[in-house]
Amino acid sequence: MRKDKVETGSGILLADYKRYAAAFGTSERFVEFVKQTKQEATVGVDDLRKVFASREGIAKLVEPVYPFTKLDAKELTEQPKDMSNNVIGLRINCEARTPENAQRMVGFLGRYVMDSIIYVIYSDALRFKDAEIAAKITKLDNAIINGNEKLEEIRRKGASLTQIVARYPKSADQASRQVISVTEDSARYLSPVTQLMTTEVEASEMKETIFRAKREQQQSILLREYYNRAGALLAGTKSGEAILRGLETVKESVFKGKNLDDEVVKEVYNTITLDNQSAISAYLVQSRFIAGPSLPVHRSTGLSKVLALSFLFGLVVSLLLAFGRNWWLENRLRMAD
């Protein structure tokens, strides 16, 4: 079967990866992660600290993997049009005095990199959403005010037309026999009865518009409270995993005492629940080593070396789908039409 459309753009944009690398490449952040995970006494951690503190840092330990390499460039005349050169994974190398220690450090370093990336993504997204929701609430407030003003204007017009119809009762009989083409300019020449019916329709439509704006504003206020508390969680930890796992607790605290029988409230609650479950599922299932950490088949005379290839293909295909900016930006509340 021929595939007419080819999906492109998998992986992490290089600009985004550089931001993440700047975060997980700092010695201070690594030391903090070691303390949070209580791994100070773990064999090999001190060696990693020294690497972080070195001039090169961990650039030689954590390397980005691209779908289109320099070797591919030599073999192919040009890069395939349907292939981006985003970062599709990470290759992690660790050296230690024993293969087992090297394997352990690859796993630990992988957890650290993952945790750092999640933290950066959530840090950016939560701050953005908090400001976005606040602006949205103000915009909806103005929309409700304008809607009420227009509704009052329509009602005043309807009251005047009712008085006109009462003074000229014969106009009601004439209205049913009139067949004309109506434009915006000629609408005012319609019979008072026809105009009165039009104002009733306009009033009904405006009431529905105001109702929808109030409903959306109520849900946005709930979301703002959720993002505010999520921001407080963010301020209290530097661990991406702690933020991820703490969001469900934040949700429960926000909706404690709220009327979940109210469909407006329940919709927000269910949406956040599904989002959190999807994020946890992606983290547990898809964020993993594709190959390794593995032990070397043969021992070397010097330091043993463990290589983990393509750490977290989920970092490229799944992680950003779950935790990236699009995860929050596209994760907008499903409002009723």
Coordinates of C-alpha atoms in Angstrom, one line a residue:
M1 CA 0.0 0.0 0.0
R2 CA 1.4 3.4 -1.0
K3 CA 1.8 6.0 1.7
D4 CA 0.9 9.4 0.4
K5 CA 1.9 11.4 3.4
V6 CA 5.2 10.9 5.2
E7 CA 5.4 12.1 8.8
T8 CA 8.4 14.4 9.5
G9 CA 9.8 16.3 12.3
S10 CA 10.3 13.6 14.9
G11 CA 12.7 14.3 17.7
I12 CA 13.9 17.4 19.5
L13 CA 14.9 20.5 17.7
L14 CA 18.6 21.2 18.1
A15 CA 17.8 24.6 19.7
D16 CA 15.7 23.0 22.3
Y17 CA 18.2 20.3 23.0
K18 CA 20.9 22.9 23.6
R19 CA 18.7 24.4 26.3
Y20 CA 18.2 21.1 27.9
A21 CA 21.9 20.3 27.7
A22 CA 22.7 23.6 29.3
A23 CA 20.5 22.6 32.3
F24 CA 21.7 19.0 32.8
G25 CA 25.3 20.0 32.1
T26 CA 25.7 22.0 35.3
S27 CA 27.6 20.6 38.2
E28 CA 25.3 22.3 40.7
R29 CA 22.2 20.6 39.3
F30 CA 23.9 17.2 39.3
V31 CA 25.0 17.6 43.0
E32 CA 21.4 18.6 43.8
F33 CA 20.0 15.5 42.0
V34 CA 22.5 13.3 43.9
K35 CA 21.2 14.7 47.2
Q36 CA 17.6 14.3 46.2
T37 CA 18.1 10.7 45.3
K38 CA 20.3 10.1 48.3
Q39 CA 23.1 8.6 46.2
E40 CA 26.0 10.4 47.9
A41 CA 27.6 7.2 49.0
T42 CA 27.1 5.3 45.7
V43 CA 30.2 4.0 44.1
G44 CA 31.0 6.0 41.0
V45 CA 29.1 9.2 41.9
D46 CA 32.2 11.0 43.0
D47 CA 33.8 10.2 39.6
L48 CA 30.8 11.7 37.9
R49 CA 31.1 14.8 40.1
K50 CA 34.6 15.3 38.9
V51 CA 33.6 14.9 35.3
F52 CA 30.9 17.6 35.8
A53 CA 33.4 19.9 37.4
S54 CA 36.0 19.4 34.6
R55 CA 36.5 21.8 31.7
E56 CA 34.8 19.6 29.2
G57 CA 31.9 18.7 31.5
I58 CA 29.7 15.8 30.5
A59 CA 29.8 16.5 26.8
K60 CA 32.0 13.5 26.3
L61 CA 29.6 11.3 28.3
V62 CA 26.3 12.4 26.8
E63 CA 26.1 12.8 23.1
P64 CA 23.1 13.6 20.9
V65 CA 22.1 11.1 18.2
Y66 CA 20.9 12.3 14.8
P67 CA 19.1 10.4 12.1
F68 CA 21.4 11.8 9.5
T69 CA 25.0 11.5 10.3
K70 CA 28.2 12.6 8.6
L71 CA 28.7 9.1 7.3
D72 CA 25.3 9.3 5.7
A73 CA 26.2 12.6 4.1
K74 CA 29.2 10.9 2.5
E75 CA 27.1 8.0 1.2
L76 CA 24.1 10.1 0.1
T77 CA 24.3 13.1 -2.3
E78 CA 21.7 15.0 -0.3
Q79 CA 19.6 14.6 2.9
P80 CA 16.2 13.0 2.2
K81 CA 13.5 15.6 2.0
D82 CA 11.2 13.6 4.4
M83 CA 13.9 13.5 7.1
S84 CA 14.7 16.2 9.7
N85 CA 18.0 16.2 11.5
N86 CA 16.5 16.7 15.0
V87 CA 18.0 14.9 18.0
I88 CA 16.4 11.5 18.1
G89 CA 18.2 10.1 21.1
L90 CA 21.2 10.2 23.4
R91 CA 24.3 8.0 23.6
I92 CA 25.6 7.7 27.1
N93 CA 29.1 6.5 27.9
C94 CA 30.5 5.9 31.4
E95 CA 33.9 4.4 32.5
A96 CA 34.5 2.8 35.8
R97 CA 36.8 0.3 37.5
T98 CA 34.3 -2.5 37.1
P99 CA 31.7 -3.2 34.4
E100 CA 29.0 -3.3 37.0
N101 CA 29.8 0.2 38.3
A102 CA 29.9 1.5 34.8
Q103 CA 26.6 0.0 34.0
R104 CA 25.1 1.5 37.2
M105 CA 26.5 4.9 36.4
V106 CA 25.0 4.9 32.9
G107 CA 21.6 4.2 34.4
F108 CA 22.0 6.9 37.0
L109 CA 23.2 9.4 34.5
G110 CA 20.3 8.6 32.2
R111 CA 17.8 9.1 35.1
Y112 CA 19.5 12.5 35.8
V113 CA 19.3 13.7 32.2
M114 CA 15.7 12.6 31.9
D115 CA 14.8 14.4 35.2
S116 CA 16.6 17.6 34.1
I117 CA 14.8 17.7 30.7
I118 CA 11.4 17.1 32.3
Y119 CA 12.1 19.9 34.8
V120 CA 13.1 22.4 32.1
I121 CA 10.0 21.6 30.0
Y122 CA 7.6 21.9 33.0
S123 CA 9.3 25.0 34.2
D124 CA 8.8 26.8 30.9
A125 CA 5.3 25.4 30.3
L126 CA 3.9 26.1 33.8
R127 CA 5.1 29.7 33.8
F128 CA 3.7 30.2 30.3
K129 CA 0.3 28.6 31.1
D130 CA -0.1 30.6 34.3
A131 CA 0.3 33.9 32.4
E132 CA -1.8 32.7 29.4
I133 CA -4.7 31.7 31.6
A134 CA -4.7 35.0 33.5
A135 CA -4.8 36.9 30.3
K136 CA -7.6 34.6 29.0
I137 CA -9.7 35.3 32.1
T138 CA -9.4 39.0 31.6
K139 CA -10.3 38.7 27.9
L140 CA -13.4 36.7 28.8
D141 CA -14.4 39.2 31.4
N142 CA -14.3 41.9 28.8
A143 CA -16.3 39.7 26.4
I144 CA -19.0 39.2 29.0
I145 CA -19.2 42.9 29.7
N146 CA -19.4 43.8 26.0
G147 CA -22.0 41.0 25.6
N148 CA -24.2 42.4 28.4
E149 CA -24.0 45.9 26.9
K150 CA -25.1 44.6 23.5
L151 CA -27.9 42.6 25.1
E152 CA -29.2 45.7 26.8
E153 CA -29.0 47.6 23.6
I154 CA -31.0 44.8 21.8
R155 CA -33.6 44.8 24.6
R156 CA -34.0 48.6 24.4
K157 CA -34.5 48.4 20.7
G158 CA -37.0 45.6 21.2
A159 CA -39.0 47.6 23.7
S160 CA -39.1 50.6 21.3
L161 CA -40.3 48.3 18.5
T162 CA -43.0 46.8 20.7
Q163 CA -44.4 50.3 21.3
I164 CA -44.3 51.1 17.6
V165 CA -46.2 47.9 16.8
A166 CA -48.8 48.8 19.4
R167 CA -49.3 52.2 17.8
Y168 CA -49.6 50.8 14.3
P169 CA -51.3 47.4 14.6
K170 CA -52.0 47.2 10.9
S171 CA -48.3 46.8 10.2
A172 CA -48.4 43.3 11.6
D173 CA -50.7 42.3 8.7
Q174 CA -48.5 44.0 6.1
A175 CA -45.4 42.2 7.3
S176 CA -46.7 38.7 6.3
R177 CA -47.3 39.9 2.7
Q178 CA -43.9 41.5 2.2
V179 CA -41.2 39.7 0.2
I180 CA -38.1 41.7 -0.2
S181 CA -34.3 41.3 -0.5
V182 CA -32.7 42.4 2.8
T183 CA -29.2 43.9 3.1
E184 CA -27.5 45.5 6.1
D185 CA -28.4 49.0 4.8
S186 CA -32.0 48.2 4.0
A187 CA -32.8 46.2 7.1
R188 CA -34.0 49.3 8.9
Y189 CA -36.8 49.7 6.3
L190 CA -38.4 46.4 7.3
S191 CA -41.7 46.5 9.1
P192 CA -41.6 47.0 12.9
V193 CA -42.9 43.5 13.4
T194 CA -40.2 41.9 11.4
Q195 CA -37.5 44.0 13.1
L196 CA -39.0 43.0 16.5
M197 CA -38.7 39.4 15.6
T198 CA -35.1 40.0 14.5
T199 CA -34.2 41.6 17.9
E200 CA -35.6 38.6 19.7
V201 CA -33.4 36.3 17.7
E202 CA -30.4 38.5 18.3
A203 CA -31.1 38.6 22.0
S204 CA -31.3 34.8 22.1
E205 CA -28.0 34.5 20.3
M206 CA -26.3 37.1 22.6
K207 CA -27.5 35.3 25.7
E208 CA -25.9 32.1 24.4
T209 CA -22.7 33.9 23.7
I210 CA -22.6 35.3 27.2
F211 CA -23.4 31.9 28.7
R212 CA -20.5 30.3 26.8
A213 CA -18.1 33.0 27.9
K214 CA -19.1 32.7 31.5
R215 CA -18.7 28.9 31.3
E216 CA -15.3 29.1 29.8
Q217 CA -14.3 31.8 32.3
Q218 CA -15.4 29.5 35.2
Q219 CA -13.3 26.7 33.8
S220 CA -10.3 29.0 33.2
I221 CA -10.5 30.2 36.8
L222 CA -10.2 26.5 37.9
L223 CA -7.3 26.0 35.6
R224 CA -5.6 29.1 36.9
E225 CA -5.8 27.8 40.5
Y226 CA -4.4 24.5 39.3
Y227 CA -1.5 26.2 37.5
N228 CA -0.8 28.5 40.4
R229 CA -0.4 25.5 42.7
A230 CA 1.6 23.6 40.2
G231 CA 3.9 26.7 40.1
A232 CA 4.3 26.5 43.8
L233 CA 5.2 22.8 43.4
L234 CA 7.8 23.9 40.8
A235 CA 9.3 26.5 43.2
G236 CA 9.7 23.9 45.9
T237 CA 11.7 21.3 44.0
K238 CA 14.3 21.0 41.2
S239 CA 13.3 17.5 40.3
G240 CA 11.3 16.9 37.1
E241 CA 10.0 13.6 38.3
A242 CA 8.8 15.1 41.6
I243 CA 6.9 17.7 39.6
L244 CA 5.4 15.0 37.3
R245 CA 4.3 12.8 40.2
G246 CA 3.1 15.8 42.3
L247 CA 0.6 17.1 39.7
E248 CA -2.1 14.6 40.7
T249 CA -1.8 15.7 44.3
V250 CA -2.0 19.3 43.2
K251 CA -5.2 18.5 41.2
E252 CA -6.8 16.8 44.2
S253 CA -6.1 19.8 46.4
V254 CA -7.6 22.2 43.9
F255 CA -10.8 20.3 43.6
K256 CA -11.2 19.4 47.2
G257 CA -14.6 20.8 48.3
K258 CA -15.6 21.6 44.7
N259 CA -18.9 20.3 43.4
L260 CA -17.9 17.5 41.0
D261 CA -21.6 16.9 40.1
D262 CA -21.4 20.2 38.2
E263 CA -20.5 19.3 34.6
V264 CA -18.5 22.5 34.2
V265 CA -16.2 21.6 37.1
K266 CA -16.2 17.9 36.3
E267 CA -15.0 18.5 32.7
V268 CA -11.9 20.4 34.0
Y269 CA -11.3 17.7 36.6
N270 CA -11.5 14.9 34.1
T271 CA -9.3 16.7 31.5
I272 CA -6.5 17.2 34.1
T273 CA -6.8 13.6 35.3
L274 CA -6.4 12.2 31.8
D275 CA -3.5 14.5 31.0
N276 CA -1.7 13.5 34.2
Q277 CA -2.3 9.8 33.6
S278 CA -1.0 10.1 30.0
A279 CA 2.2 11.9 31.2
I280 CA 2.9 9.3 33.9
S281 CA 2.2 6.4 31.4
A282 CA 4.6 8.0 28.9
Y283 CA 7.3 8.5 31.6
L284 CA 7.1 4.9 32.9
V285 CA 6.6 3.0 29.7
Q286 CA 8.2 5.0 26.8
S287 CA 11.0 6.8 28.6
R288 CA 13.5 4.0 28.7
F289 CA 16.8 2.8 27.3
I290 CA 16.4 1.2 23.9
A291 CA 19.8 -0.5 24.2
G292 CA 21.6 -0.9 27.5
P293 CA 22.9 -0.1 29.9
S294 CA 24.8 -3.2 29.0
L295 CA 27.9 -4.9 30.3
P296 CA 30.8 -5.4 28.0
V297 CA 31.4 -8.9 26.6
H298 CA 35.1 -8.8 27.3
R299 CA 36.9 -7.1 30.1
S300 CA 39.6 -4.6 29.1
T301 CA 43.0 -4.3 30.9
G302 CA 42.2 -0.7 32.0
L303 CA 38.9 0.8 33.0
S304 CA 35.9 -1.1 32.0
K305 CA 33.5 0.7 29.7
V306 CA 29.7 0.5 29.3
L307 CA 27.9 2.0 26.4
A308 CA 24.2 2.7 26.2
L309 CA 23.0 3.5 22.7
S310 CA 20.1 5.7 21.9
F311 CA 19.1 6.4 25.5
L312 CA 15.4 7.2 25.5
F313 CA 14.1 7.0 21.9
G314 CA 11.1 8.1 23.9
L315 CA 13.1 11.3 24.4
V316 CA 12.5 11.9 20.8
V317 CA 9.3 10.2 19.8
S318 CA 7.5 9.9 23.0
L319 CA 8.9 12.2 25.7
L320 CA 8.3 15.4 23.9
L321 CA 4.8 14.2 22.9
A322 CA 4.1 13.8 26.6
F323 CA 6.2 16.5 28.2
G324 CA 7.1 19.0 25.5
R325 CA 5.7 22.4 24.9
N326 CA 3.1 21.0 22.6
W327 CA 1.9 18.7 25.4
W328 CA 0.8 21.8 27.4
L329 CA 0.0 24.1 24.5
E330 CA -2.1 21.6 22.6
N331 CA -3.5 20.3 25.9
R332 CA -6.2 23.0 26.0
L333 CA -9.4 22.5 27.7
R334 CA -12.1 20.9 25.5
M335 CA -14.9 23.5 25.6
A336 CA -18.4 22.8 24.4
D337 CA -19.2 24.2 21.1

